[in-house]
Coordinates of C-alpha atoms in Angstrom, one line a residue:
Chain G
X1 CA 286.1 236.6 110.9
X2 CA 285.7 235.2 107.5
X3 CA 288.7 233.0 106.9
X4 CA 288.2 233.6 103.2
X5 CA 287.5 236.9 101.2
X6 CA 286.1 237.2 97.8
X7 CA 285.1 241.0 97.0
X8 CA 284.6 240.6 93.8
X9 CA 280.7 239.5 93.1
X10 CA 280.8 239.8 89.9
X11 CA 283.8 240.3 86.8
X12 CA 283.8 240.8 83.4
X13 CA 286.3 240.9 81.1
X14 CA 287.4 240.9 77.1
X15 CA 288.1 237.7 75.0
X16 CA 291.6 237.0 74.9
X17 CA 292.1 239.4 77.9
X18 CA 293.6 238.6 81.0
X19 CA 291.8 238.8 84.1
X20 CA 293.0 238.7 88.3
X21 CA 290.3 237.2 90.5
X22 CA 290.8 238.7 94.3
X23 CA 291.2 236.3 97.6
X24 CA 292.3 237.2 100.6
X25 CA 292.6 234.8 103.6
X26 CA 292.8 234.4 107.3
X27 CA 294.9 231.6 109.2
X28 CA 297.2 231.8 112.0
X29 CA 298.5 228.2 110.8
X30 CA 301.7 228.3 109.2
X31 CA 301.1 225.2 107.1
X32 CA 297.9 225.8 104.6
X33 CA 296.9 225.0 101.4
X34 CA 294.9 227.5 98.8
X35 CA 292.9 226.4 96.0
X36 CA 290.4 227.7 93.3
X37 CA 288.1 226.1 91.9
X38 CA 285.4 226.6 88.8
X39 CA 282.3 226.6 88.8
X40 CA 280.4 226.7 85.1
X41 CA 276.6 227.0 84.8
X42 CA 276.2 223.2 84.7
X43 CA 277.3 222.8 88.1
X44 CA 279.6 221.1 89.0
X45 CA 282.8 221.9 90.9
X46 CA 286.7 221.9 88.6
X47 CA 289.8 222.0 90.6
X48 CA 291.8 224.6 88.7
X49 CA 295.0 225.3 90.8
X50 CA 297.0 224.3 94.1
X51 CA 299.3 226.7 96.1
X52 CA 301.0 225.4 99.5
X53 CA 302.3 228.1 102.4
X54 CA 305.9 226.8 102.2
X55 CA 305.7 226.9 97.7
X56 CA 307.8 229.9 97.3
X57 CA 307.3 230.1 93.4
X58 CA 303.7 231.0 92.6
X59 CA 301.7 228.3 91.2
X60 CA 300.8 227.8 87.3
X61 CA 298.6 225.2 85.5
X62 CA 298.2 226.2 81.6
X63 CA 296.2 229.7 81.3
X64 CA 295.9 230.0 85.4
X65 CA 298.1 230.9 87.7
X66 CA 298.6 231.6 91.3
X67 CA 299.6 235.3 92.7
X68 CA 300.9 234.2 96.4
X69 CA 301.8 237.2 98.6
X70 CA 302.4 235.6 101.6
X71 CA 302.6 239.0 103.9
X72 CA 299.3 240.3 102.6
X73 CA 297.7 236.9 102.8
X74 CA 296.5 237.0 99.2
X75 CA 296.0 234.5 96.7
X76 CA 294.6 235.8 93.8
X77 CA 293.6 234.0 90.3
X78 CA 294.9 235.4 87.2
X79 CA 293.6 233.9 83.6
X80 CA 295.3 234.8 81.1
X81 CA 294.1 235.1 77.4
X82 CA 290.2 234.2 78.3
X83 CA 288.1 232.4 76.3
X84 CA 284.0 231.9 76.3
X85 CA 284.6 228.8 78.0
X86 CA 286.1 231.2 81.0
X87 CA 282.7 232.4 81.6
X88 CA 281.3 230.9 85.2
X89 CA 281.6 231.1 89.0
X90 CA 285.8 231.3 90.9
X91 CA 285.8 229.7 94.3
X92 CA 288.8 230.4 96.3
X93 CA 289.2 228.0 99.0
X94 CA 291.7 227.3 101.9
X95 CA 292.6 224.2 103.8
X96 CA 294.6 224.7 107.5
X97 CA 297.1 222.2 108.8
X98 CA 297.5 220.1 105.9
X99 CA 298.8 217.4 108.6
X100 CA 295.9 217.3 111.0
X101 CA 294.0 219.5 109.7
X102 CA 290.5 218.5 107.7
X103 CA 288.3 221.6 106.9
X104 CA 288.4 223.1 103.5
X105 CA 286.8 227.0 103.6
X106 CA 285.3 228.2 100.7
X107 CA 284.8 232.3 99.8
X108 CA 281.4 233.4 98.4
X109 CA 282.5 233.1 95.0
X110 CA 283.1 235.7 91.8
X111 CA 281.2 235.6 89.2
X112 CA 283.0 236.1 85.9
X113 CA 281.5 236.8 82.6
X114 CA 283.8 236.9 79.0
X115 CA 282.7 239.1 76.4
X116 CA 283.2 238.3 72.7
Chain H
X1 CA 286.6 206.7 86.9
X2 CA 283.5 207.5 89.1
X3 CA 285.5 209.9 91.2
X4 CA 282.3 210.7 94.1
X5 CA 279.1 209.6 92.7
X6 CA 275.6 211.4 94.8
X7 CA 272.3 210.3 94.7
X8 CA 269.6 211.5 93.8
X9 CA 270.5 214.9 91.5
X10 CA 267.1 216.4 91.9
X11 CA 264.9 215.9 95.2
X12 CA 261.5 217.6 95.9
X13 CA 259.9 217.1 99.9
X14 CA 257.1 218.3 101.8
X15 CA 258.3 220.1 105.3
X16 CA 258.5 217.6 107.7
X17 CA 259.5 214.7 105.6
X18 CA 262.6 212.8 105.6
X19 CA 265.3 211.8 103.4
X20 CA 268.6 210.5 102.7
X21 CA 271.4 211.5 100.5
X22 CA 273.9 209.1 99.0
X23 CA 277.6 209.2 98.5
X24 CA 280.2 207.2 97.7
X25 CA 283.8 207.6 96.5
X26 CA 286.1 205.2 94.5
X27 CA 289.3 207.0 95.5
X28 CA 289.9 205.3 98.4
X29 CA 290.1 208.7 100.3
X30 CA 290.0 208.6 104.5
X31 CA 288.1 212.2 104.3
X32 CA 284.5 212.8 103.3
X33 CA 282.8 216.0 103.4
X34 CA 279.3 217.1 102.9
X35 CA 278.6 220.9 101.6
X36 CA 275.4 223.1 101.2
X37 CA 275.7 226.0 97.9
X38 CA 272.8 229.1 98.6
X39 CA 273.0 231.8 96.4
X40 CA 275.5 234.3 97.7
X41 CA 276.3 231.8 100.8
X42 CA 279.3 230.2 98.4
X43 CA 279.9 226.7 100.2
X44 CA 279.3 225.9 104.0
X45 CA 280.5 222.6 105.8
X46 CA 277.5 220.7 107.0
X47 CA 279.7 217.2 108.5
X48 CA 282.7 215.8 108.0
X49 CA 284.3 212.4 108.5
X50 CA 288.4 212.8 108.6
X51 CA 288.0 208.8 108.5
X52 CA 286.3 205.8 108.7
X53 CA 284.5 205.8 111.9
X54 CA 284.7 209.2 112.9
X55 CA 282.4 212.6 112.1
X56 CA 282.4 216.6 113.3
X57 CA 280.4 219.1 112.7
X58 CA 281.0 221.8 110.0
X59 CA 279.6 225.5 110.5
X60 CA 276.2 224.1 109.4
X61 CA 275.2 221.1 111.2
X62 CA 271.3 221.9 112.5
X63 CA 269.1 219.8 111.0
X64 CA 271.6 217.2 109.5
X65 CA 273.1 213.9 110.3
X66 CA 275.3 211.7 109.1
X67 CA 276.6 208.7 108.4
X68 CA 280.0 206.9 107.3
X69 CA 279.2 203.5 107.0
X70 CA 282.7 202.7 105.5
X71 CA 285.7 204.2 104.2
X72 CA 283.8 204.9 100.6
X73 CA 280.1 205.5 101.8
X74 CA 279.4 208.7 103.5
X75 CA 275.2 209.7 103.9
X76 CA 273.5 212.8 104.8
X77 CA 270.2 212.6 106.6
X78 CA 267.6 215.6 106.7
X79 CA 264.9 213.9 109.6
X80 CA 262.3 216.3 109.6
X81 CA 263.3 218.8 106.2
X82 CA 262.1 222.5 106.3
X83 CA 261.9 225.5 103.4
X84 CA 265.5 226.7 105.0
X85 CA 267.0 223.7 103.6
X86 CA 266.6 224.1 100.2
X87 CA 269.8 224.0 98.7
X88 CA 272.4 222.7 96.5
X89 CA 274.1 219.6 98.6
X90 CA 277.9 218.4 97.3
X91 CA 279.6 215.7 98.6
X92 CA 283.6 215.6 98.4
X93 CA 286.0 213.6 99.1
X94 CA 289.9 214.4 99.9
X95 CA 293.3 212.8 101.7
X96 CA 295.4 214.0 104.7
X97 CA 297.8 215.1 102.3
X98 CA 297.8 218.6 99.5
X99 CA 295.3 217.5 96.9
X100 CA 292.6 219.1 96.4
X101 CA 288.7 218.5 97.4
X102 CA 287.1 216.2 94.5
X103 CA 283.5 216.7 94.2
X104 CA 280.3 214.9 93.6
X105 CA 277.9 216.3 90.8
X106 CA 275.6 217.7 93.0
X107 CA 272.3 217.0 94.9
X108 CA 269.5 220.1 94.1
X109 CA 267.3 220.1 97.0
X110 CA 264.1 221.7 97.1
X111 CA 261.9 221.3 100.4
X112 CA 258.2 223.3 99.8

């Protein structure tokens, strides 16, 4: 089983709209991290936000922020007010057993596009 | 501020021949990870090292071998590359704790 889903291949959305990037996940662990991360055309790869299993208020950093539902095992991005500089690839990403555990799992990735 | 510094950024080889990709991190991390982007794929684990001295395979280790030949060095090896290794190769670096993965610049790998 995947342990991270992205069903989203590709999004677009207005300038200055907001927009919700789908993840789901699968852990058994009870102690996991969730990240997403950016990548823009150049390449390389921008940590954008952080959400812990045990955080009980979703997670915010400027225009992102975190939707945590715990039950449905969904952490999905929301942007709000995009700008051009929005436009690029969304990673979500999981890491299991933040005490012992090492592996980071990526999703396939959305592909979002901002329109003037 | 380095952060994870790769070498090279752009690679071109013949099936069959052999390389090395560099990494190093100024962070002083204990975790090191190396990562293959394909089209579609998002990223897959090659190796990891959760410390100095230790490695496991990811979900993609055929083909590969590494190296940590301290806590900030961590190499990729490609012994005999073929066409189904041309790819996008990051190298990251992390601790045991809740920060997030921070990434090299990317190596584009293109084996003909």
């Amino acid at each position: 089983a995947q342990k991270i889903t992205q069903t989203q291949p590709g999004m677009f959305v207005q300038e200055k709209e907001a927009v919700t990037l789908d993840c789901t996940y699968d852990t058994s662990d009870q102690s996991y991290g969730l990240f997403w991360y950016k990548q823009p055309s150049s390449g390389e790869m921008i940590f954008l936000i952080y959400q812990g299993s045990y955080d009980e208020q979703n997670a915010t950093e400027g225009r992102y922020s975190l939707n945590f539902q715990k039950a449905r095992k969904s952490a999905n991005l929301v942007i709000s007010a995009s700008q051009l500089g929005d436009s690029a690839m969304y990673f979500c990403a999981m890491r299991e057993g933040l005490v012992t555990g090492n592996q980071f799992y990526f999703g396939t990735g959305t592909s979002l596009t901002v329109i003037p | 501020n380095a952060g994870v510094t790769q070498t090279p950024k752009f690679q071109v080889l013949k099936t069959g021949q052999s390389m090395t990709l560099q990494c190093a991190q100024d962070m002083n991390h204990n975790s090191m990870y190396w990562y293959r982007q394909d089209p579609g794929m998002g990223l897959r684990l090659i190796y990891y090292s959760a410390s100095e001295g230790t490695t496991d395979k990811g979900e993609v280790p055929n083909g590969y071998n590494v190296s940590r030949l301290n806590k900030r060095e961590f190499s990729l090896r490609l012994e005999s590359a073929a066409p189904s290794q041309t790819s996008v190769y990051f190298c990251a670096s992390s601790e045991r704790s809740l920060i997030p993965l921070h990434f090299g610049n990317g190596t584009r790998l293109t084996v003909t």
